[in-house]
Tab-separated table of C-alpha atoms in Angstrom:
chain	number	residue	atom	x	y	z
N	18	MET	CA	0.000	0.000	0.000
N	19	PHE	CA	2.836	2.352	0.899
N	20	LEU	CA	4.537	1.509	-2.390
N	21	ALA	CA	1.408	2.276	-4.442
N	22	GLY	CA	0.788	5.586	-2.658
N	23	ALA	CA	4.368	6.726	-2.988
N	24	PHE	CA	4.517	5.780	-6.651
N	25	CYS	CA	1.292	7.684	-7.460
N	26	LEU	CA	2.431	10.816	-5.679
N	27	PHE	CA	5.824	10.625	-7.346
N	28	LEU	CA	4.146	10.256	-10.750
N	29	PHE	CA	1.812	13.218	-10.091
N	30	ALA	CA	4.770	15.313	-9.029
N	31	ARG	CA	6.565	14.606	-12.318
N	32	ILE	CA	3.436	15.440	-14.324
N	33	ALA	CA	2.884	18.687	-12.413
N	34	ALA	CA	6.480	19.728	-13.022
N	35	SER	CA	6.151	19.016	-16.752
N	36	VAL	CA	3.190	21.397	-17.112
N	37	ALA	CA	4.967	24.260	-15.376
N	38	VAL	CA	2.971	24.415	-12.123
N	39	PRO	CA	5.895	24.740	-9.701
N	40	THR	CA	3.886	25.166	-6.497
N	41	LEU	CA	1.838	22.019	-7.142
N	42	ALA	CA	4.956	20.114	-8.201
N	43	SER	CA	6.805	21.073	-5.047
N	44	ILE	CA	3.895	20.012	-2.818
N	45	LEU	CA	3.573	16.594	-4.465
N	46	ALA	CA	7.316	16.080	-4.488
N	47	VAL	CA	7.519	16.801	-0.758
N	48	ALA	CA	4.645	14.452	0.060
N	49	SER	CA	6.005	11.658	-2.136
N	50	ALA	CA	9.413	12.043	-0.533
N	51	GLY	CA	7.810	11.453	2.879
N	52	LEU	CA	6.049	8.257	1.795
N	53	LEU	CA	9.148	6.962	0.047
N	54	GLY	CA	11.034	7.597	3.273
N	55	LEU	CA	8.555	5.421	5.162
N	56	LEU	CA	8.860	2.697	2.550
N	57	LEU	CA	12.652	2.626	2.836
N	58	ALA	CA	12.405	2.634	6.611
N	59	GLU	CA	10.062	-0.366	6.514
N	60	LYS	CA	12.558	-2.250	4.362
N	61	GLU	CA	15.436	-1.304	6.652
N	62	ARG	CA	13.506	-2.388	9.754
N	63	SER	CA	12.888	-5.832	8.305
N	64	SER	CA	16.596	-6.391	7.678
N	65	SER	CA	18.158	-4.592	10.651
N	66	ARG	CA	17.776	-4.212	14.426
N	67	ALA	CA	18.132	-0.440	13.885
N	68	GLY	CA	14.877	-0.435	11.898
N	69	LEU	CA	12.912	1.278	14.654
N	70	GLN	CA	15.359	4.186	14.740
N	71	ALA	CA	15.182	4.456	10.949
N	72	ALA	CA	11.398	4.469	11.050
N	73	ASN	CA	11.443	7.249	13.635
N	74	ARG	CA	13.771	9.267	11.462
N	75	ALA	CA	11.473	8.713	8.489
N	76	LEU	CA	8.432	9.828	10.481
N	77	THR	CA	10.269	13.001	11.533
N	78	GLU	CA	11.148	13.735	7.901
N	79	GLN	CA	7.572	13.141	6.815
N	80	LYS	CA	6.305	15.522	9.509
N	81	ARG	CA	8.645	18.232	8.231
N	82	ALA	CA	7.549	17.515	4.665
N	83	LEU	CA	3.870	17.846	5.552
N	84	GLU	CA	4.528	21.101	7.436
N	85	ALA	CA	6.280	22.493	4.347
N	86	ALA	CA	3.361	21.381	2.168
N	87	ASN	CA	0.874	23.107	4.491
N	88	LYS	CA	2.856	26.355	4.275
N	89	LEU	CA	2.829	26.173	0.469
N	90	LEU	CA	-0.919	25.542	0.412
N	91	ALA	CA	-1.515	28.485	2.763
N	92	ARG	CA	0.444	30.769	0.431
N	93	LEU	CA	-1.554	29.509	-2.551
N	94	GLU	CA	-4.841	30.329	-0.800
N	95	GLN	CA	-3.681	33.895	-0.095
N	96	LYS	CA	-2.236	34.661	-3.549
N	97	PRO	CA	-3.824	33.567	-6.873
N	98	SER	CA	-1.628	31.966	-9.525
N	99	ALA	CA	-0.152	34.213	-12.241
N	100	GLY	CA	-2.375	34.676	-15.292
N	101	ILE	CA	-5.662	34.166	-13.391
N	102	ALA	CA	-7.605	37.362	-12.655
N	103	GLU	CA	-9.123	37.630	-9.181
N	104	GLU	CA	-12.247	39.243	-10.638
N	105	PRO	CA	-13.367	39.304	-14.280
N	106	ALA	CA	-13.858	42.646	-16.015
N	107	ALA	CA	-17.341	44.022	-15.438
N	108	GLY	CA	-19.803	42.710	-18.003
N	109	LEU	CA	-17.277	40.606	-19.907
N	110	PRO	CA	-18.605	37.074	-20.527
N	111	PRO	CA	-16.410	34.278	-19.163
N	112	ALA	CA	-16.387	32.448	-22.485
N	113	ASP	CA	-16.977	33.253	-26.144
N	114	GLU	CA	-19.596	31.713	-28.418
N	115	ARG	CA	-17.419	28.631	-28.909
N	116	GLY	CA	-16.999	28.097	-25.201
N	117	ARG	CA	-13.400	29.281	-25.093
N	118	HIS	CA	-12.515	31.289	-22.021
N	119	GLN	CA	-11.481	34.863	-22.716
N	120	ARG	CA	-8.804	36.779	-20.874
N	121	PRO	CA	-10.558	39.679	-19.099
N	122	VAL	CA	-9.740	43.172	-20.373
N	123	VAL	CA	-8.707	45.164	-17.307
N	124	LEU	CA	-8.687	48.944	-17.810
N	125	LYS	CA	-6.507	51.289	-15.783
N	126	HIS	CA	-8.856	54.254	-16.178
N	127	PRO	CA	-12.402	53.009	-16.929
N	128	GLU	CA	-13.807	56.401	-15.900
N	129	ALA	CA	-12.349	57.918	-19.097
N	130	PHE	CA	-14.834	55.845	-21.132
N	131	SER	CA	-17.929	56.709	-19.082
N	132	GLU	CA	-19.656	58.264	-22.122
N	133	ILE	CA	-19.362	55.051	-24.156
N	134	VAL	CA	-21.878	52.337	-23.253
N	135	THR	CA	-20.515	48.863	-23.967
N	136	ARG	CA	-19.576	45.458	-22.648
N	137	ASN	CA	-18.529	44.168	-26.044
N	138	PRO	CA	-15.073	42.498	-26.082
N	139	GLN	CA	-14.089	44.290	-29.322
N	140	MET	CA	-14.834	47.676	-27.791
N	141	LEU	CA	-13.095	46.830	-24.517
N	142	SER	CA	-10.034	45.891	-26.564
N	143	VAL	CA	-10.266	49.292	-28.293
N	144	PHE	CA	-10.331	50.949	-24.859
N	145	ARG	CA	-7.162	49.115	-23.882
N	146	ASP	CA	-5.440	50.342	-27.064
N	147	VAL	CA	-6.618	53.889	-26.350
N	148	GLU	CA	-5.091	53.754	-22.873
N	149	ALA	CA	-1.794	52.614	-24.391
N	150	ILE	CA	-1.508	55.536	-26.848
N	151	ALA	CA	-3.179	58.371	-24.932
N	152	ASP	CA	-0.024	59.887	-23.444
N	153	SER	CA	2.196	59.610	-26.529
N	154	GLY	CA	1.194	62.943	-28.088
N	155	HIS	CA	1.453	61.466	-31.602
N	156	PRO	CA	-1.347	61.969	-34.171
N	157	VAL	CA	-4.164	59.418	-34.206
N	158	LEU	CA	-6.353	58.123	-37.039
N	159	ILE	CA	-9.765	56.747	-36.013
N	160	THR	CA	-11.652	54.774	-38.660
N	161	GLY	CA	-15.155	53.341	-38.699
N	162	GLU	CA	-18.554	53.802	-40.267
N	163	SER	CA	-20.643	56.892	-39.682
N	164	GLY	CA	-22.370	56.877	-36.312
N	165	VAL	CA	-20.073	54.460	-34.439
N	166	GLY	CA	-18.808	57.026	-31.908
N	167	LYS	CA	-15.460	58.208	-33.262
N	168	GLU	CA	-15.739	61.596	-31.532
N	169	LEU	CA	-16.456	59.915	-28.178
N	170	VAL	CA	-13.285	57.839	-28.498
N	171	ALA	CA	-11.301	60.949	-29.449
N	172	GLY	CA	-12.654	62.627	-26.311
N	173	ALA	CA	-11.509	59.660	-24.209
N	174	ILE	CA	-7.999	59.949	-25.688
N	175	HIS	CA	-7.965	63.634	-24.725
N	176	ARG	CA	-9.081	62.939	-21.138
N	177	LEU	CA	-6.496	60.196	-20.688
N	178	SER	CA	-3.718	62.422	-22.066
N	179	ARG	CA	-4.073	64.822	-19.112
N	180	ARG	CA	-3.669	67.786	-21.475
N	181	GLN	CA	-4.622	71.095	-19.918
N	182	GLY	CA	-6.084	72.694	-23.056
N	183	LYS	CA	-9.540	72.216	-24.567
N	184	PHE	CA	-10.890	69.384	-26.692
N	185	VAL	CA	-11.944	71.061	-29.955
N	186	SER	CA	-13.984	69.104	-32.503
N	187	GLU	CA	-14.905	69.969	-36.098
N	188	ASN	CA	-16.500	68.122	-39.008
N	189	ILE	CA	-14.581	69.282	-42.082
N	190	ALA	CA	-16.562	67.392	-44.724
N	191	GLY	CA	-17.087	69.500	-47.833
N	192	LEU	CA	-14.651	72.305	-46.934
N	193	ASP	CA	-12.674	73.671	-49.882
N	194	ASP	CA	-9.067	74.747	-49.341
N	195	THR	CA	-9.896	78.364	-48.449
N	196	LEU	CA	-12.589	77.401	-45.934
N	197	PHE	CA	-10.352	74.690	-44.479
N	198	THR	CA	-7.511	77.176	-43.985
N	199	ASP	CA	-9.802	79.811	-42.496
N	200	THR	CA	-11.527	77.316	-40.171
N	201	LEU	CA	-8.337	75.757	-38.837
N	202	PHE	CA	-5.865	78.628	-38.950
N	203	GLY	CA	-8.076	81.746	-38.784
N	204	HIS	CA	-7.526	85.062	-40.585
N	205	THR	CA	-6.371	88.602	-39.971
N	206	LEU	CA	-8.316	91.823	-40.449
N	207	GLY	CA	-8.690	92.502	-44.188
N	208	ALA	CA	-7.320	89.103	-45.226
N	209	PHE	CA	-10.106	88.968	-47.837
N	210	THR	CA	-13.092	91.082	-48.853
N	211	ASP	CA	-15.444	90.092	-46.011
N	212	ALA	CA	-12.751	89.807	-43.331
N	213	GLY	CA	-13.944	92.696	-41.163
N	214	SER	CA	-12.369	91.318	-37.999
N	215	VAL	CA	-9.694	88.944	-36.770
N	216	ARG	CA	-10.781	85.318	-36.518
N	217	LYS	CA	-9.086	82.824	-34.226
N	218	GLY	CA	-8.698	79.404	-35.867
N	219	LEU	CA	-9.437	76.028	-34.279
N	220	VAL	CA	-5.725	75.259	-33.974
N	221	GLU	CA	-5.289	78.270	-31.706
N	222	GLU	CA	-8.412	77.358	-29.714
N	223	ALA	CA	-6.991	73.882	-29.115
N	224	ALA	CA	-3.636	75.177	-27.823
N	225	GLY	CA	-2.350	72.802	-25.154
N	226	GLY	CA	-5.246	70.471	-25.876
N	227	THR	CA	-6.575	68.250	-28.648
N	228	LEU	CA	-7.950	69.090	-32.105
N	229	PHE	CA	-10.300	66.450	-33.535
N	230	LEU	CA	-11.057	66.668	-37.270
N	231	ASP	CA	-13.847	64.386	-38.484
N	232	GLU	CA	-14.596	63.259	-42.066
N	233	ILE	CA	-11.065	63.811	-43.350
N	234	GLY	CA	-11.441	61.403	-46.287
N	235	ASP	CA	-12.521	63.952	-48.910
N	236	LEU	CA	-10.048	66.690	-47.983
N	237	SER	CA	-8.400	68.316	-51.018
N	238	ILE	CA	-4.738	67.610	-51.764
N	239	ALA	CA	-3.868	71.283	-51.121
N	240	SER	CA	-5.465	71.105	-47.670
N	241	GLN	CA	-3.730	67.784	-46.985
N	242	VAL	CA	-0.373	69.497	-47.537
N	243	LYS	CA	-1.234	72.108	-44.884
N	244	LEU	CA	-2.463	69.442	-42.473
N	245	LEU	CA	0.753	67.464	-42.969
N	246	ARG	CA	2.819	70.549	-42.164
N	247	LEU	CA	0.764	71.114	-39.009
N	248	ILE	CA	1.297	67.504	-37.893
N	249	GLU	CA	4.939	67.184	-38.911
N	250	GLU	CA	6.379	70.641	-38.233
N	251	LYS	CA	3.743	71.965	-35.793
N	252	GLU	CA	3.534	75.031	-38.055
N	253	TYR	CA	0.592	76.918	-39.569
N	254	ARG	CA	-0.141	80.336	-41.045
N	255	PRO	CA	-3.447	82.235	-40.726
N	256	LEU	CA	-4.927	83.780	-43.874
N	257	GLY	CA	-3.502	87.244	-44.556
N	258	LEU	CA	-0.451	86.717	-42.340
N	259	ASP	CA	3.098	85.970	-43.475
N	260	GLU	CA	4.184	85.027	-39.975
N	261	VAL	CA	4.427	81.297	-39.207
N	262	ARG	CA	2.911	80.228	-35.895
N	263	ILE	CA	3.641	77.155	-33.784
N	264	SER	CA	0.979	74.816	-32.406
N	265	ASP	CA	1.220	72.358	-29.517
N	266	ALA	CA	-2.241	70.840	-30.048
N	267	ARG	CA	-2.487	67.099	-30.506
N	268	ILE	CA	-4.177	66.148	-33.784
N	269	ILE	CA	-6.738	63.345	-34.026
N	270	ILE	CA	-8.449	62.771	-37.365
N	271	ALA	CA	-11.257	60.423	-38.324
N	272	THR	CA	-12.880	59.084	-41.460
N	273	ASN	CA	-15.584	56.667	-42.558
N	274	VAL	CA	-14.025	56.087	-45.993
N	275	ASN	CA	-11.423	53.551	-47.073
N	276	LEU	CA	-8.159	55.519	-47.103
N	277	ASP	CA	-6.274	52.614	-48.696
N	278	LYS	CA	-8.543	52.952	-51.720
N	279	LYS	CA	-8.019	56.738	-51.695
N	280	LEU	CA	-4.261	56.122	-51.748
N	281	GLU	CA	-4.589	53.845	-54.787
N	282	GLU	CA	-6.680	56.489	-56.560
N	283	GLY	CA	-4.119	59.204	-55.753
N	284	LYS	CA	-6.677	61.163	-53.717
N	285	PHE	CA	-4.875	60.911	-50.377
N	286	ARG	CA	-1.210	61.705	-49.777
N	287	GLN	CA	0.990	58.796	-48.731
N	288	ASP	CA	3.233	60.959	-46.557
N	289	LEU	CA	0.213	62.173	-44.578
N	290	TYR	CA	-1.209	58.658	-44.296
N	291	PHE	CA	2.021	57.182	-42.949
N	292	ARG	CA	2.503	60.115	-40.570
N	293	LEU	CA	-0.628	59.047	-38.692
N	294	THR	CA	1.259	57.019	-36.107
N	295	HIS	CA	-1.588	55.489	-34.107
N	296	ARG	CA	-4.679	53.926	-35.674
N	297	ILE	CA	-7.901	52.887	-33.969
N	298	HIS	CA	-10.764	51.082	-35.745
N	299	LEU	CA	-14.273	51.053	-34.280
N	300	PRO	CA	-16.623	48.152	-35.125
N	301	PRO	CA	-20.130	48.873	-36.468
N	302	LEU	CA	-23.158	48.233	-34.262
N	303	ARG	CA	-24.069	45.081	-36.210
N	304	GLU	CA	-20.819	43.525	-34.914
N	305	ARG	CA	-21.657	44.368	-31.286
N	306	LEU	CA	-25.347	43.508	-31.057
N	307	ASP	CA	-24.666	42.176	-27.560
N	308	ASP	CA	-24.638	45.864	-26.550
N	309	LEU	CA	-28.219	46.469	-27.770
N	310	PRO	CA	-29.947	45.947	-24.376
N	311	LEU	CA	-27.499	48.334	-22.685
N	312	LEU	CA	-27.807	50.966	-25.411
N	313	VAL	CA	-31.611	50.841	-25.477
N	314	GLU	CA	-31.777	51.364	-21.705
N	315	TYR	CA	-29.151	54.114	-21.822
N	316	PHE	CA	-30.825	56.151	-24.574
N	317	LEU	CA	-34.266	55.815	-22.993
N	318	GLU	CA	-32.927	56.958	-19.613
N	319	LEU	CA	-31.186	59.872	-21.343
N	320	ALA	CA	-34.397	60.853	-23.122
N	321	ALA	CA	-36.367	60.543	-19.872
N	322	ARG	CA	-34.047	63.026	-18.152
N	323	GLU	CA	-34.233	65.446	-21.096
N	324	ARG	CA	-38.045	65.284	-21.219
N	325	GLY	CA	-38.556	65.208	-17.467
N	326	ALA	CA	-40.731	62.140	-17.922
N	327	GLU	CA	-40.835	58.555	-16.744
N	328	LYS	CA	-38.984	56.104	-18.939
N	329	PRO	CA	-41.395	53.910	-20.960
N	330	ALA	CA	-41.239	50.161	-20.554
N	331	VAL	CA	-39.561	47.995	-23.183
N	332	LEU	CA	-41.347	44.805	-24.172
N	333	PRO	CA	-39.139	41.676	-24.228
N	334	GLU	CA	-40.131	41.154	-27.877
N	335	LEU	CA	-38.441	44.412	-28.925
N	336	LEU	CA	-34.822	43.251	-28.695
N	337	PRO	CA	-35.232	40.292	-31.109
N	338	VAL	CA	-36.865	42.716	-33.571
N	339	LEU	CA	-33.920	45.132	-33.308
N	340	ASP	CA	-31.429	42.266	-33.394
N	341	SER	CA	-32.639	41.339	-36.888
N	342	TYR	CA	-31.613	44.755	-38.282
N	343	ALA	CA	-28.119	45.646	-39.532
N	344	PHE	CA	-28.216	49.341	-38.465
N	345	PRO	CA	-26.425	51.009	-41.407
N	346	GLY	CA	-26.580	54.268	-39.401
N	347	ASN	CA	-25.128	52.498	-36.356
N	348	ILE	CA	-25.597	53.926	-32.846
N	349	ARG	CA	-26.810	57.296	-34.122
N	350	GLU	CA	-29.609	55.545	-36.013
N	351	LEU	CA	-30.574	53.523	-32.920
N	352	LYS	CA	-30.809	56.696	-30.818
N	353	ASN	CA	-32.963	58.491	-33.400
N	354	MET	CA	-35.161	55.412	-33.779
N	355	LEU	CA	-35.827	55.288	-30.024
N	356	ASP	CA	-36.464	59.052	-29.840
N	357	ASN	CA	-39.006	58.863	-32.661
N	358	ALA	CA	-40.670	55.800	-31.140
N	359	TRP	CA	-41.119	57.663	-27.851
N	360	SER	CA	-42.477	60.760	-29.607
N	361	GLY	CA	-45.196	58.671	-31.244
N	362	ASN	CA	-45.925	56.705	-28.083
N	363	LYS	CA	-48.963	57.965	-26.108
N	364	ALA	CA	-48.637	55.743	-23.054
N	365	GLY	CA	-47.416	52.369	-21.882
N	366	PRO	CA	-44.591	50.317	-23.409
N	367	LEU	CA	-42.935	51.408	-26.633
N	368	SER	CA	-44.971	50.335	-29.642
N	369	LEU	CA	-43.652	47.241	-31.398
N	370	PRO	CA	-45.587	48.046	-34.622
N	371	TYR	CA	-43.630	51.313	-34.939
N	372	PHE	CA	-40.294	49.485	-34.899
N	373	ARG	CA	-41.504	46.823	-37.327
N	374	GLU	CA	-42.767	49.533	-39.688
N	375	TYR	CA	-39.490	51.464	-39.400
N	376	LEU	CA	-37.412	48.384	-40.187
N	377	ARG	CA	-39.707	47.399	-43.065
N	378	ASN	CA	-39.423	50.863	-44.636
N	379	ALA	CA	-35.649	50.914	-44.146
N	380	SER	CA	-35.305	47.486	-45.752
N	381	ASN	CA	-37.529	48.494	-48.687
N	382	HIS	CA	-35.473	51.675	-49.162
N	383	ASN	CA	-32.245	49.672	-49.231
N	384	LEU	CA	-33.785	47.137	-51.608
N	385	HIS	CA	-34.951	49.941	-53.944
N	386	GLN	CA	-31.427	51.373	-54.025
N	387	VAL	CA	-29.948	47.994	-54.970
N	388	VAL	CA	-32.489	47.346	-57.736
N	389	GLN	CA	-31.952	50.827	-59.163
N	390	LEU	CA	-28.223	50.145	-59.300
N	391	SER	CA	-28.857	46.830	-61.042
N	392	PHE	CA	-31.018	48.500	-63.698
N	393	SER	CA	-28.343	51.032	-64.581
N	394	GLY	CA	-27.103	48.769	-67.407
N	395	GLY	CA	-29.146	46.402	-69.576
N	396	PHE	CA	-32.313	44.771	-68.231
N	397	PRO	CA	-31.173	42.180	-65.658
N	398	THR	CA	-32.471	38.668	-65.162
N	399	LEU	CA	-34.269	37.749	-61.943
N	400	GLN	CA	-31.199	35.825	-60.746
N	401	GLU	CA	-28.942	38.821	-61.438
N	402	VAL	CA	-31.217	41.058	-59.348
N	403	GLU	CA	-31.223	38.472	-56.550
N	404	GLN	CA	-27.435	38.185	-56.660
N	405	ALA	CA	-27.109	41.986	-56.550
N	406	ILE	CA	-29.320	42.136	-53.449
N	407	VAL	CA	-27.357	39.351	-51.741
N	408	ALA	CA	-24.065	41.033	-52.655
N	409	GLU	CA	-25.292	44.338	-51.192
N	410	ALA	CA	-26.393	42.599	-47.987
N	411	LEU	CA	-22.973	40.965	-47.622
N	412	LYS	CA	-21.308	44.316	-48.244
N	413	ARG	CA	-23.402	46.026	-45.550
N	414	ALA	CA	-22.634	43.159	-43.163
N	415	ASN	CA	-18.884	43.340	-43.872
N	416	GLY	CA	-18.915	39.800	-45.260
N	417	ASN	CA	-20.628	38.305	-42.193
N	418	GLN	CA	-23.105	35.759	-43.595
N	419	SER	CA	-25.205	35.553	-40.418
N	420	SER	CA	-25.746	39.339	-40.369
N	421	ALA	CA	-26.422	39.393	-44.123
N	422	ALA	CA	-28.993	36.619	-43.719
N	423	LYS	CA	-30.821	38.696	-41.080
N	424	LEU	CA	-30.905	41.655	-43.473
N	425	LEU	CA	-32.411	39.458	-46.191
N	426	GLY	CA	-34.922	37.752	-43.891
N	427	LEU	CA	-33.290	34.367	-44.485
N	428	SER	CA	-31.761	31.768	-42.227
N	429	ALA	CA	-27.966	31.480	-42.350
N	430	SER	CA	-28.256	28.004	-43.912
N	431	ALA	CA	-30.633	29.281	-46.631
N	432	LEU	CA	-28.207	32.053	-47.552
N	433	SER	CA	-25.332	29.564	-47.612
N	434	ARG	CA	-27.281	27.352	-50.050
N	435	ARG	CA	-27.993	30.328	-52.322
N	436	LEU	CA	-24.320	31.311	-52.378
N	437	GLY	CA	-23.400	27.733	-53.272
N	438	HIS	CA	-25.953	27.814	-56.101
N	439	TYR	CA	-24.450	31.066	-57.421
N	440	ARG	CA	-20.969	29.515	-57.442
N	441	GLU	CA	-22.239	26.450	-59.310
N	442	SER	CA	-23.898	28.701	-61.916
N	443	GLU	CA	-20.610	30.548	-62.485
N	444	VAL	CA	-18.760	27.245	-63.043
N	445	ARG	CA	-21.295	26.198	-65.687
């Protein structure tokens, strides 16, 4: 019996050591050493008159071994093993959809993201990246579809940077070179015909702080040159002034267009693109539908405070209805949808028919756009129209077949069969 026990403990000790669990290995090794000592003592006692003394020595050694093991176990109870978090991050599920355990994302400054409502792992990972770059002072490029919250993330970067100046935000979509220069750099008295006073530019307003420029994708090449100089040399010149001024504002720019494609088309400068040191991409709402319950509650509570009214109830059936929609307008569209639903709601829970009607109209509008595009050439066949609609759904869902199937009102398996049929038709 002693032999079997000692052998098992010895074997477990070797296994524990091989999987790099040193505390467990040391405990088992100590215990097995004690039992092996007893075994040897038993053998010695049977062949020698000094066996009793040997057994006593073995018992003393075993006692010491067990005391050492107890101390190790006590330390293990007080201090968790490396790589195991004592508490998971708030709201983060312990395992993903495949059952694999996820490492919790622990933020150093969660208060900086208080304006962004999420428990989505992708977004929490974005927050961690934001914390890592916030203090660097280098320019940042934030990409993502319209309505995903790029300005909120830029604001979080500013708060984490501990800059003393203001956070200044501007949407520069559609500005020609003159307006861009005037908006960012300002002008002097008499700089042009209508310049009846001095205007301070946004760069000066953001001194010591952060300047966030949204919708940068369609900026003219001439304006890109001036922006590059501001980022690279920290220099700018107001309209009507020959004097060069220096800026210490941090620059964060954002776009919802594909800048790689703009580079290929020669519409975006490579030197400016590669000067944007840090890059953050925000996922669309359709890729973080697990946040829908939180966002619905948040926007309704916000609206209740603004209206000074009691928040309406949300029927359990509402979330599955919303979950079937791809939200091309992202979080901004969700907020507007909830505001409009409340405005048309007389009393009681929010009306499910309103949401169904909204989603039906939105889907019909998107379908109409696709069919119009398909008719731009010769008259298409029914299969060509169907393929165009499926292709558009996949495009809106960023290639995610499950999301595209929801847009089309199909099951994922039905969409998969259709795609297989299209491929077979192409081979023929």
